[in-house]
Tab-separated table of C-alpha atoms in Angstrom:
chain	number	residue	atom	x	y	z
A	450	MET	CA	132.636	86.868	76.143
A	451	GLY	CA	133.094	85.310	79.566
A	452	VAL	CA	132.430	87.077	82.818
A	453	LEU	CA	134.441	86.030	85.842
A	454	VAL	CA	132.852	86.305	89.271
A	455	HIS	CA	135.541	86.043	91.892
A	456	SER	CA	134.809	84.417	95.238
A	457	SER	CA	136.884	83.595	98.285
A	458	PRO	CA	136.369	79.910	99.083
A	459	GLN	CA	137.104	78.688	102.586
A	460	PRO	CA	139.978	76.286	103.174
A	461	ASP	CA	139.168	72.652	102.448
A	462	ALA	CA	139.684	71.545	106.056
A	463	SER	CA	137.289	74.183	107.445
A	464	ARG	CA	134.740	73.421	104.752
A	465	ARG	CA	134.779	69.709	105.569
A	466	VAL	CA	134.284	70.477	109.253
A	467	LEU	CA	131.276	72.700	108.503
A	468	LEU	CA	129.721	70.060	106.273
A	469	VAL	CA	130.161	67.274	108.826
A	470	LEU	CA	129.035	69.378	111.797
A	471	PRO	CA	125.241	68.821	111.493
A	472	SER	CA	125.613	65.048	111.126
A	473	LEU	CA	128.060	64.924	114.033
A	474	ALA	CA	125.668	66.979	116.165
A	475	LEU	CA	122.866	64.560	115.380
A	476	VAL	CA	124.963	61.607	116.493
A	477	LEU	CA	126.191	63.268	119.688
A	478	VAL	CA	122.801	64.577	120.718
A	479	THR	CA	121.218	61.181	119.979
A	480	VAL	CA	123.760	59.475	122.229
A	481	GLY	CA	123.109	62.067	124.913
A	482	VAL	CA	119.376	61.564	124.715
A	483	LEU	CA	119.812	57.774	125.002
A	484	PHE	CA	121.679	58.098	128.299
A	485	ALA	CA	119.661	61.020	129.655
A	486	SER	CA	117.000	60.793	132.314
A	487	PRO	CA	113.619	59.724	130.928
A	488	ARG	CA	111.962	62.622	132.733
A	489	GLY	CA	114.214	65.256	131.129
A	490	HIS	CA	113.711	67.261	127.954
A	491	TYR	CA	117.151	66.699	126.490
A	492	GLY	CA	115.633	65.235	123.347
A	493	LEU	CA	114.663	68.734	122.267
A	494	LEU	CA	118.364	69.382	121.638
A	495	LEU	CA	117.899	67.448	118.413
A	496	ALA	CA	116.109	70.515	117.034
A	497	VAL	CA	119.468	72.278	116.690
A	498	VAL	CA	120.538	69.865	113.932
A	499	PRO	CA	118.362	71.249	111.070
A	500	LEU	CA	119.307	74.810	112.053
A	501	LEU	CA	122.982	73.921	111.757
A	502	ALA	CA	122.281	72.175	108.453
A	503	ALA	CA	120.501	75.260	107.095
A	504	ALA	CA	123.622	77.348	107.757
A	505	VAL	CA	126.027	75.181	105.749
A	506	HIS	CA	124.129	72.646	103.620
A	507	THR	CA	121.895	72.800	100.567
A	508	VAL	CA	118.114	72.635	100.776
A	509	HIS	CA	118.029	68.909	99.952
A	510	ALA	CA	120.603	68.061	102.620
A	511	THR	CA	118.697	70.152	105.173
A	512	VAL	CA	115.449	68.343	104.330
A	513	PHE	CA	117.180	64.961	104.742
A	514	LEU	CA	118.749	65.847	108.107
A	515	GLY	CA	115.495	67.402	109.300
A	516	ALA	CA	113.519	64.276	108.446
A	517	LEU	CA	116.175	62.111	110.119
A	518	THR	CA	115.999	64.304	113.224
A	519	VAL	CA	112.207	63.927	113.470
A	520	ALA	CA	112.474	60.153	112.961
A	521	VAL	CA	115.190	59.737	115.618
A	522	TYR	CA	113.280	61.847	118.121
A	523	ALA	CA	110.057	59.949	117.489
A	524	ALA	CA	111.778	56.568	117.899
A	525	LEU	CA	113.627	57.523	121.089
A	526	HIS	CA	110.720	59.057	122.951
A	527	ARG	CA	108.237	56.477	121.778
A	528	ALA	CA	110.566	53.839	123.201
A	529	ARG	CA	110.578	55.678	126.532
A	530	ALA	CA	106.796	55.470	126.655
A	531	ASP	CA	106.129	59.154	127.354
A	532	ALA	CA	102.576	60.331	127.730
A	533	TRP	CA	100.816	60.661	124.381
A	534	ASP	CA	100.038	64.358	124.672
A	535	VAL	CA	103.519	65.272	125.898
A	536	TRP	CA	105.176	63.184	123.189
A	537	THR	CA	102.961	64.743	120.508
A	538	ILE	CA	103.760	68.284	121.623
A	539	LYS	CA	107.511	67.614	121.721
A	540	LEU	CA	107.463	65.904	118.334
A	541	GLY	CA	105.515	68.805	116.826
A	542	LEU	CA	108.049	71.251	118.267
A	543	VAL	CA	110.981	69.362	116.755
A	544	ALA	CA	109.171	69.083	113.393
A	545	GLY	CA	108.420	72.819	113.445
A	546	VAL	CA	112.054	73.684	114.086
A	547	CYS	CA	113.043	71.372	111.225
A	548	LEU	CA	110.622	73.198	108.934
A	549	VAL	CA	112.145	76.534	109.959
A	550	GLY	CA	115.579	75.132	109.090
A	551	VAL	CA	114.370	74.131	105.617
A	552	LEU	CA	112.922	77.607	105.050
A	553	LEU	CA	116.210	79.182	106.150
A	554	ALA	CA	118.116	76.951	103.726
A	555	GLN	CA	115.795	77.992	100.893
A	556	ALA	CA	116.222	81.665	101.739
A	557	ARG	CA	120.011	81.286	101.850
A	558	SER	CA	120.016	79.515	98.475
A	559	ARG	CA	117.798	82.171	96.910
A	560	GLU	CA	120.017	84.963	98.279
A	561	ARG	CA	123.106	83.244	96.915
A	562	ARG	CA	121.543	83.009	93.451
A	563	LEU	CA	120.525	86.647	93.544
A	564	ASN	CA	124.009	87.712	94.596
A	565	VAL	CA	125.575	85.721	91.782
A	566	THR	CA	123.136	87.217	89.260
A	567	GLU	CA	123.809	90.733	90.508
A	568	ASP	CA	127.569	90.199	90.388
A	569	VAL	CA	127.335	88.877	86.837
A	570	ALA	CA	125.165	91.810	85.741
A	571	LEU	CA	127.493	94.344	87.360
A	572	ALA	CA	130.585	92.708	85.873
A	573	LEU	CA	128.910	92.578	82.462
A	574	GLN	CA	127.938	96.224	82.593
A	575	ARG	CA	131.366	97.366	83.736
A	576	GLU	CA	132.940	95.420	80.882
A	577	LEU	CA	130.591	97.043	78.369
A	578	LEU	CA	131.041	100.605	79.616
A	579	PRO	CA	134.038	102.549	78.243
A	580	ARG	CA	137.023	102.037	80.522
A	581	ALA	CA	139.012	105.037	79.323
A	582	VAL	CA	138.149	107.945	77.085
A	583	PRO	CA	140.934	108.946	74.672
A	584	ALA	CA	142.211	112.504	74.667
A	585	LEU	CA	140.195	114.453	72.106
A	586	PRO	CA	140.730	117.925	70.628
A	587	ALA	CA	137.021	118.749	70.833
A	588	VAL	CA	136.262	118.190	74.523
A	589	GLU	CA	137.747	117.408	77.903
A	590	VAL	CA	135.734	114.578	79.465
A	591	CYS	CA	135.053	113.286	82.965
A	592	HIS	CA	132.487	110.638	83.921
A	593	ARG	CA	131.056	108.740	86.874
A	594	TYR	CA	129.020	105.548	87.079
A	595	VAL	CA	127.413	104.490	90.370
A	596	PRO	CA	125.530	101.149	90.372
A	597	ALA	CA	122.306	100.799	92.303
A	598	ASP	CA	122.538	99.489	95.861
A	599	SER	CA	118.970	98.146	95.999
A	600	SER	CA	117.617	94.616	95.695
A	601	ALA	CA	116.404	95.401	92.153
A	602	GLY	CA	119.933	94.853	90.887
A	603	VAL	CA	122.093	96.723	88.436
A	604	GLY	CA	120.312	98.587	85.671
A	605	GLY	CA	121.102	99.480	82.072
A	606	ASP	CA	122.517	103.009	82.379
A	607	TRP	CA	125.385	103.714	79.995
A	608	PHE	CA	127.359	106.477	78.310
A	609	ASP	CA	129.891	106.794	75.550
A	610	VAL	CA	132.280	109.239	73.880
A	611	ILE	CA	132.769	108.527	70.158
A	612	PRO	CA	135.334	110.383	67.987
A	613	LEU	CA	133.887	111.439	64.634
A	614	SER	CA	135.344	112.773	61.430
A	615	GLY	CA	136.458	116.377	61.190
A	616	SER	CA	137.612	116.402	64.871
A	617	ARG	CA	133.971	116.261	65.930
A	618	VAL	CA	132.828	114.163	68.870
A	619	ALA	CA	129.594	112.383	69.800
A	620	LEU	CA	128.466	112.298	73.429
A	621	VAL	CA	125.944	109.572	74.211
A	622	ILE	CA	123.893	108.788	77.313
A	623	GLY	CA	121.224	106.114	77.604
A	624	ASP	CA	119.104	104.148	80.047
A	625	VAL	CA	117.648	100.690	79.392
A	626	VAL	CA	114.337	99.835	81.051
A	627	GLY	CA	114.670	97.145	83.708
A	628	HIS	CA	117.424	95.684	85.860
A	629	GLY	CA	119.645	92.635	85.949
A	630	VAL	CA	121.585	90.659	83.381
A	631	GLN	CA	119.012	91.189	80.619
A	632	ALA	CA	119.177	94.979	80.996
A	633	ALA	CA	122.996	94.914	80.964
A	634	ALA	CA	123.039	92.669	77.876
A	635	LEU	CA	120.581	94.921	76.024
A	636	MET	CA	122.692	97.913	76.972
A	637	GLY	CA	125.700	96.250	75.334
A	638	ARG	CA	123.759	95.620	72.137
A	639	LEU	CA	122.569	99.230	71.998
A	640	ARG	CA	126.047	100.609	72.614
A	641	THR	CA	127.454	98.488	69.794
A	642	ALA	CA	124.677	99.624	67.462
A	643	VAL	CA	125.278	103.288	68.305
A	644	HIS	CA	129.000	102.881	67.579
A	645	THR	CA	128.236	101.316	64.210
A	646	LEU	CA	125.718	103.981	63.224
A	647	ALA	CA	127.893	106.831	64.492
A	648	ASP	CA	130.708	105.576	62.256
A	649	LEU	CA	128.392	106.271	59.319
A	650	ASP	CA	128.293	109.961	60.326
A	651	LEU	CA	124.510	109.959	60.614
A	652	ALA	CA	122.678	112.959	61.993
A	653	PRO	CA	121.333	112.439	65.541
A	654	ALA	CA	117.705	112.248	64.389
A	655	GLU	CA	118.485	109.634	61.739
A	656	LEU	CA	120.568	107.626	64.187
A	657	LEU	CA	117.716	107.654	66.694
A	658	ALA	CA	115.273	106.533	63.996
A	659	ARG	CA	117.430	103.511	63.209
A	660	MET	CA	117.881	102.722	66.880
A	661	ASN	CA	114.110	102.889	67.254
A	662	ASP	CA	113.728	100.347	64.441
A	663	LEU	CA	116.240	98.087	66.211
A	664	LEU	CA	114.262	98.166	69.470
A	665	ILE	CA	111.045	97.415	67.602
A	666	ARG	CA	112.636	94.379	65.933
A	667	LEU	CA	113.984	93.132	69.249
A	668	GLY	CA	110.509	93.394	70.707
A	669	GLU	CA	109.075	91.387	67.823
A	670	GLU	CA	111.669	88.645	68.339
A	671	ASP	CA	110.679	88.215	71.988
A	672	PRO	CA	107.004	89.195	72.474
A	673	GLU	CA	107.152	88.415	76.197
A	674	ARG	CA	109.702	91.184	76.707
A	675	GLU	CA	109.146	94.673	75.388
A	676	PRO	CA	112.605	96.253	75.302
A	677	GLY	CA	112.643	99.972	75.934
A	678	ALA	CA	115.378	102.539	76.371
A	679	THR	CA	115.925	106.266	76.482
A	680	LEU	CA	118.782	107.857	74.551
A	681	LEU	CA	120.371	111.253	74.074
A	682	PHE	CA	122.842	111.725	71.216
A	683	LEU	CA	124.878	114.950	70.931
A	684	VAL	CA	127.415	115.934	68.271
A	685	TYR	CA	129.839	118.815	68.893
A	686	ASP	CA	132.026	120.439	66.227
A	687	PRO	CA	135.147	122.203	67.613
A	688	VAL	CA	135.722	124.062	64.336
A	689	SER	CA	132.392	125.887	64.199
A	690	GLY	CA	131.247	125.502	67.808
A	691	GLY	CA	128.007	123.943	66.589
A	692	CYS	CA	126.159	121.408	68.692
A	693	THR	CA	123.372	119.140	67.401
A	694	ILE	CA	121.219	117.130	69.832
A	695	GLY	CA	118.614	114.452	69.323
A	696	GLY	CA	116.746	112.751	72.153
A	697	ALA	CA	114.369	109.856	72.713
A	698	GLY	CA	112.579	110.204	76.031
A	699	HIS	CA	115.749	111.044	77.938
A	700	ALA	CA	116.390	113.754	80.517
A	701	PRO	CA	117.605	117.015	78.940
A	702	ALA	CA	121.256	117.946	78.769
A	703	ALA	CA	122.607	120.799	80.875
A	704	PHE	CA	124.955	123.548	79.646
A	705	LEU	CA	127.164	125.273	82.225
A	706	THR	CA	128.467	128.439	80.581
A	707	THR	CA	131.686	130.235	81.446
A	708	ASP	CA	129.780	132.917	83.381
A	709	GLY	CA	128.367	130.306	85.782
A	710	SER	CA	124.806	130.127	84.464
A	711	VAL	CA	123.119	126.784	83.749
A	712	GLU	CA	120.742	126.160	80.861
A	713	PHE	CA	118.596	123.125	80.099
A	714	PRO	CA	117.975	123.263	76.328
A	715	ARG	CA	114.449	122.403	75.298
A	716	LEU	CA	114.110	119.517	72.855
A	717	PRO	CA	111.048	118.196	71.043
A	718	GLU	CA	109.162	115.774	73.280
A	719	THR	CA	109.573	112.199	72.085
A	720	PRO	CA	108.829	108.827	73.702
A	721	PRO	CA	111.558	106.291	74.529
A	722	LEU	CA	112.925	104.013	71.834
A	723	GLY	CA	110.800	101.078	70.768
A	724	ILE	CA	107.570	102.936	69.890
A	725	PRO	CA	106.527	102.519	66.224
A	726	GLY	CA	105.857	105.673	64.222
A	727	THR	CA	108.029	107.994	66.310
A	728	VAL	CA	109.518	110.975	64.458
A	729	PHE	CA	112.782	112.409	65.789
A	730	GLU	CA	114.144	115.911	65.227
A	731	ASP	CA	117.540	117.562	65.485
A	732	THR	CA	118.017	120.680	67.594
A	733	GLU	CA	121.040	122.872	66.931
A	734	PHE	CA	122.899	125.155	69.339
A	735	HIS	CA	126.094	127.166	69.361
A	736	LEU	CA	128.420	126.659	72.335
A	737	ASP	CA	131.202	128.975	73.429
A	738	PRO	CA	134.606	127.490	74.307
A	739	GLY	CA	134.730	126.332	77.921
A	740	THR	CA	131.045	125.411	78.119
A	741	VAL	CA	130.473	122.272	80.204
A	742	ILE	CA	127.977	119.797	78.751
A	743	ALA	CA	126.352	117.592	81.400
A	744	LEU	CA	124.624	114.363	80.358
A	745	TYR	CA	123.073	112.143	83.025
A	746	THR	CA	120.489	109.448	83.682
A	747	ASP	CA	117.346	109.846	85.776
A	748	GLY	CA	118.950	108.022	88.701
A	749	LEU	CA	120.905	111.208	89.387
A	750	LEU	CA	117.681	113.195	89.681
A	751	ASP	CA	116.024	110.712	92.090
A	752	LEU	CA	112.566	111.432	90.672
A	753	ARG	CA	110.949	109.033	93.156
A	754	ALA	CA	111.702	111.420	95.998
A	755	GLN	CA	111.020	114.768	94.278
A	756	GLY	CA	109.404	116.350	91.277
A	757	ALA	CA	111.149	116.817	87.947
A	758	ASP	CA	111.363	120.614	88.260
A	759	ASP	CA	112.855	120.427	91.748
A	760	ALA	CA	115.319	117.748	90.621
A	761	LEU	CA	116.523	119.831	87.667
A	762	ALA	CA	116.797	122.894	89.885
A	763	GLY	CA	118.952	120.938	92.335
A	764	LEU	CA	121.181	119.694	89.538
A	765	GLY	CA	121.486	123.198	88.107
A	766	GLY	CA	122.417	124.556	91.534
A	767	ALA	CA	125.101	121.916	91.982
A	768	LEU	CA	126.589	122.776	88.590
A	769	ALA	CA	126.412	126.532	89.105
A	770	ALA	CA	128.050	126.295	92.549
A	771	SER	CA	131.383	125.393	90.981
A	772	ALA	CA	133.897	128.044	90.110
A	773	ALA	CA	134.377	128.846	86.438
A	774	GLY	CA	137.056	126.633	84.947
A	775	ALA	CA	137.098	124.241	87.910
A	776	PRO	CA	138.501	120.767	87.145
A	777	LEU	CA	135.870	118.395	85.820
A	778	ASP	CA	136.652	115.687	88.362
A	779	GLN	CA	135.849	118.107	91.179
A	780	LEU	CA	132.648	119.097	89.404
A	781	CYS	CA	131.699	115.416	89.072
A	782	GLU	CA	132.206	114.822	92.772
A	783	ARG	CA	130.260	117.953	93.683
A	784	VAL	CA	127.288	117.020	91.498
A	785	CYS	CA	127.156	113.434	92.766
A	786	ALA	CA	127.437	114.513	96.398
A	787	ALA	CA	124.742	117.177	96.033
A	788	THR	CA	122.217	115.053	94.150
A	789	LEU	CA	122.741	111.574	95.578
A	790	GLY	CA	123.189	112.560	99.211
A	791	PHE	CA	124.010	109.933	101.836
A	792	GLY	CA	120.877	107.792	101.708
A	793	GLY	CA	122.082	105.504	98.937
A	794	ASN	CA	120.579	105.172	95.483
A	795	ASP	CA	118.034	102.620	94.343
A	796	ASP	CA	118.756	103.247	90.651
A	797	ASP	CA	121.916	103.355	88.579
A	798	VAL	CA	123.552	106.729	88.037
A	799	ALA	CA	125.606	107.691	84.983
A	800	LEU	CA	127.091	111.177	84.686
A	801	LEU	CA	129.120	112.476	81.738
A	802	LEU	CA	130.696	115.942	81.760
A	803	ALA	CA	132.468	117.439	78.747
A	804	ARG	CA	134.129	120.862	78.554
A	805	THR	CA	134.139	122.179	74.990
A	806	ARG	CA	137.211	123.365	73.139
A	807	ARG	CA	137.638	125.269	69.880
A	808	LEU	CA	140.289	124.805	67.259
A	809	SER	CA	142.069	128.073	66.562
A	810	GLU	CA	141.686	129.646	63.157
A	811	ASP	CA	145.342	129.080	62.287
A	812	ARG	CA	144.717	125.300	62.423
A	813	VAL	CA	141.931	125.366	59.814
A	814	ALA	CA	142.186	126.351	56.145
A	815	ASN	CA	139.182	126.638	53.789
A	816	TRP	CA	139.041	127.204	50.045
A	817	GLU	CA	136.238	127.222	47.476
A	818	LEU	CA	137.311	125.800	44.118
A	819	ARG	CA	135.987	126.437	40.641
A	820	ALA	CA	134.685	123.348	38.850
A	821	ASP	CA	137.093	123.404	35.903
A	822	VAL	CA	140.042	121.406	34.623
A	823	GLN	CA	142.505	123.504	36.651
A	824	ALA	CA	140.807	122.776	39.972
A	825	ALA	CA	143.021	119.809	40.907
A	826	ALA	CA	146.262	121.661	40.147
A	827	HIS	CA	145.057	124.709	42.066
A	828	ALA	CA	144.117	122.505	45.036
A	829	ARG	CA	147.540	120.837	45.055
A	830	ALA	CA	149.259	124.217	45.151
A	831	LEU	CA	147.073	125.468	48.019
A	832	VAL	CA	147.598	122.317	50.064
A	833	SER	CA	151.350	122.289	49.500
A	834	GLU	CA	151.719	125.890	50.638
A	835	GLN	CA	149.554	125.375	53.741
A	836	LEU	CA	151.382	122.226	54.849
A	837	ARG	CA	154.716	124.012	54.573
A	838	LEU	CA	153.356	126.809	56.763
A	839	TRP	CA	152.389	124.153	59.334
A	840	GLY	CA	155.762	122.450	59.116
A	841	LEU	CA	154.295	119.234	57.677
A	842	GLU	CA	156.509	118.894	54.613
A	843	ARG	CA	156.596	115.110	55.064
A	844	LEU	CA	152.890	114.914	54.278
A	845	VAL	CA	152.966	117.110	51.173
A	846	PHE	CA	153.286	114.282	48.648
A	847	SER	CA	150.564	112.049	50.096
A	848	THR	CA	148.202	114.981	50.687
A	849	GLU	CA	148.662	116.283	47.147
A	850	LEU	CA	147.782	112.833	45.834
A	851	ILE	CA	144.678	112.669	48.064
A	852	VAL	CA	143.495	116.160	47.124
A	853	SER	CA	144.132	115.591	43.444
A	854	GLU	CA	141.976	112.444	43.353
A	855	LEU	CA	139.140	113.835	45.465
A	856	VAL	CA	138.924	117.186	43.705
A	857	THR	CA	139.093	115.533	40.261
A	858	ASN	CA	136.191	113.242	41.172
A	859	ALA	CA	134.189	116.170	42.586
A	860	VAL	CA	134.684	118.247	39.443
A	861	ARG	CA	133.960	115.327	37.115
A	862	TYR	CA	130.921	113.766	38.797
A	863	ALA	CA	129.578	116.283	41.315
A	864	VAL	CA	128.014	119.737	41.193
A	865	SER	CA	129.183	123.047	42.588
A	866	PRO	CA	130.108	124.348	45.016
A	867	VAL	CA	133.299	122.336	45.597
A	868	THR	CA	135.123	123.244	48.785
A	869	LEU	CA	138.440	122.065	50.220
A	870	ARG	CA	139.303	122.172	53.927
A	871	LEU	CA	142.420	121.215	55.871
A	872	ILE	CA	142.329	120.742	59.643
A	873	ARG	CA	145.431	120.260	61.752
A	874	SER	CA	144.296	118.490	64.894
A	875	GLN	CA	145.616	115.293	66.449
A	876	VAL	CA	145.709	114.145	62.827
A	877	LEU	CA	145.799	115.953	59.519
A	878	ILE	CA	142.286	116.017	58.068
A	879	CYS	CA	141.562	116.760	54.432
A	880	GLU	CA	137.918	117.312	53.424
A	881	VAL	CA	136.430	117.828	49.967
A	882	SER	CA	132.731	118.766	49.845
A	883	ASP	CA	130.350	119.018	46.897
A	884	GLY	CA	126.646	119.308	46.221
A	885	THR	CA	125.770	115.656	45.486
A	886	ASN	CA	124.720	112.842	47.802
A	887	ALA	CA	126.265	109.927	45.874
A	888	SER	CA	128.806	108.084	48.030
A	889	PRO	CA	132.056	106.845	46.471
A	890	HIS	CA	133.174	103.239	46.919
A	891	VAL	CA	136.602	101.672	46.707
A	892	ARG	CA	137.041	98.962	44.079
A	893	ARG	CA	140.016	97.056	42.797
A	894	ALA	CA	140.483	98.006	39.149
A	895	HIS	CA	141.461	95.398	36.579
A	896	SER	CA	144.566	95.813	34.466
A	897	THR	CA	142.516	96.854	31.443
A	898	ASP	CA	140.403	99.452	33.267
A	899	GLU	CA	141.121	103.094	32.483
A	900	GLY	CA	139.883	104.343	35.863
A	901	GLY	CA	138.734	103.179	39.269
A	902	ARG	CA	142.105	103.456	41.022
A	903	GLY	CA	141.754	106.852	42.651
A	904	LEU	CA	140.025	105.912	45.911
A	905	PHE	CA	142.133	102.776	46.180
A	906	LEU	CA	145.263	104.948	46.132
A	907	VAL	CA	143.679	107.297	48.677
A	908	SER	CA	142.960	104.374	51.004
A	909	GLN	CA	146.551	103.165	50.729
A	910	VAL	CA	148.296	106.463	51.527
A	911	SER	CA	145.802	107.576	54.217
A	912	ASP	CA	145.104	106.165	57.664
A	913	ARG	CA	141.326	106.573	57.714
A	914	TRP	CA	138.722	107.941	55.334
A	915	GLY	CA	134.976	108.054	54.853
A	916	THR	CA	131.941	110.022	53.723
A	917	ARG	CA	129.393	112.038	55.656
A	918	HIS	CA	126.213	113.523	54.262
A	919	HIS	CA	124.613	116.850	55.126
A	920	ARG	CA	121.798	119.021	53.835
A	921	ASP	CA	123.990	120.645	51.167
A	922	GLY	CA	125.524	117.442	49.769
A	923	LYS	CA	128.361	115.279	51.037
A	924	THR	CA	131.895	115.554	52.384
A	925	ILE	CA	134.682	113.059	51.759
A	926	TRP	CA	137.202	113.211	54.588
A	927	VAL	CA	140.666	111.670	54.859
A	928	GLU	CA	142.871	111.443	57.947
A	929	GLN	CA	146.649	111.071	58.142
A	930	TYR	CA	148.694	110.619	61.285
A	931	LEU	CA	151.086	113.462	62.003
A	932	PRO	CA	154.775	112.514	61.636
A	933	SER	CA	155.595	113.712	65.171
A	934	VAL	CA	152.953	111.452	66.769
A	935	PRO	CA	153.847	107.729	66.988
A	936	GLN	CA	151.228	105.482	65.439
A	937	SER	CA	151.121	103.440	68.658
A	938	GLN	CA	149.412	106.394	70.383
A	939	HIS	CA	146.443	106.266	68.034
A	940	THR	CA	143.461	104.073	68.854
A	941	VAL	CA	141.656	104.207	65.506
A	942	TRP	CA	143.076	102.162	62.631
A	943	PRO	CA	142.315	102.593	58.939
A	944	ARG	CA	138.997	101.222	57.830
A	945	GLY	CA	139.317	98.209	55.567
A	946	VAL	CA	143.101	98.437	55.168
A	947	PRO	CA	145.249	95.598	56.607
A	948	THR	CA	148.189	96.457	58.822
A	949	SER	CA	150.680	95.201	56.275
A	950	ALA	CA	149.334	97.631	53.660
A	951	ARG	CA	149.628	100.779	55.788
A	952	PRO	CA	152.437	103.092	54.741
A	953	VAL	CA	155.044	103.900	57.403
A	954	LEU	CA	155.589	107.597	57.943
A	955	PRO	CA	159.202	108.735	57.555
C-alpha cells in the first residue's frame, strides 16, 4: 500500500534563482572586495554566503560553498598583506560563520526528514483507521481522532466498530506503545488481526489471549523492539441488552446512563498485550437502551498533568454535563473540549461513543424444538408463519430450506436443547443452537455421496453464515438480505461464495 505525501513545490524559475543565489553572492562580494579599499572590512561580507547556502542548499553544497568562501577570503587578504593578527582574527570569524551555516543546513535537513516521517506516519494511520462506520441496528456511533502535536510524532491510537452475527456489535479501542511510522504500522497489523479474530465470534477474553500471543511472537521476531499495546474489546447484544468486556491494560470504559449518571465498570487488572502468561477474563453487564458507551485512549485523560482519579472524574463530569439524549457529535465535542483544553496535546487521542439500542420483541422470535424426526417439519411451519407475519413472503422458500437443513443436522448429530431463533434486523437472521461444540464445514459432495450437500445449499441460498461458540454449545447463524433493501447498500458479502453464485432476490 502506497502512502502519498503531498507537497507544494516552488516554480522552477524561483527554485533556480534560489539555488544560484549563494554562488552569485560569492562572485559579487569577491569582486567588491577586490576593488574595495585595503583598509576596509568589506571582505567580511563573504560570511553571508554560507548562511544563504544553508537556507536553500543541502549540507554538502553548504560545506563546499563555506570552504570556498574561507579560501577566497584567505587568498584576497593574504594578497593585501594585512597584519598577521588582524588577518587571523578576520579569517577565524569567516570560518566560524561558515561553520554556523553548515550547522543550520544540518538542522534544516534533519527537520525536513522528521516532517516527512511524521507526515507518512499520520497518513498511514489515517488510512488504517475506519473512515466511515456503517449504520448498525445495535448502536449509534460517533468518534473523534486527534493526532499529537508534539515532536514525538503520531502514535498508535486506534478504534474500530465491527458488526457481528446476531445483530451484535464489537467496539474496540487500542493504543500501541511508541510513536512514528513503526507504531502506525503495528497498529494496522493489530487492527487486521482483531478483525480476523472477531469474525470467528470469539469471546473477548479468548480474542485478547490470541492477540497476546501475536504480540509475543512479534517481539520474538525482532528482539531489539518489544512491541506492546493496550486493548479493550466490548461486545454488545441488542436483543438481550448484554454487554461483555475484556481488557488488556487499557483505560476503563465509561457508561453514561439515561438518568445522567456516569459509571466506570471495574475490570480485572491485566497488563498490556505482549506479556507471557497473562490470563484474561470476561466481565458481563446489562445495559439499558439509550446508554452511551465511551471508549477512549489515555491521551484524552492527559495523565502527565494529573492523577488517574482526577482525570476520570473530569471525564465523568464532561459526560454527565450533557443533556439526556443529546446528539453524540455534540457530546464528542464537549468531551474533547473539556478534557483536552487549549494547551494542545502531546499524545494521540481517540474517542469512540456508542449509544445502545434494543430490538423490539416483535422483531425476534424464539422456539425450542424437540429432538425428533418431526423437528424439521415443525421448524419449517413456524418459520413460514412468522415470515408471513413480517411480510417477508419472498424469503419463505429459502428460509425453509435453511431451517430444514440446520435443524436436521442438529437433531441428527447434536444434543438437546435445540433452539431456533429468527431476528428481523437490517437482514433476516436465522439461528439454530444446540448443545455441542463441533463446528460444521462446507464440502462439495461427489455424485455418489448420499449426504454432504446440506451446508452447501445453505451457503448458496444465503448471503452470509457462520458458527459461534458459547458456554452452552454452539449457534449456527445464517443471514439473508431483505428484499426491500438493495444489495448495493450492504457492505458485507457472503463468506466464501463468489459473486456469480449469489442468488438474486426477486
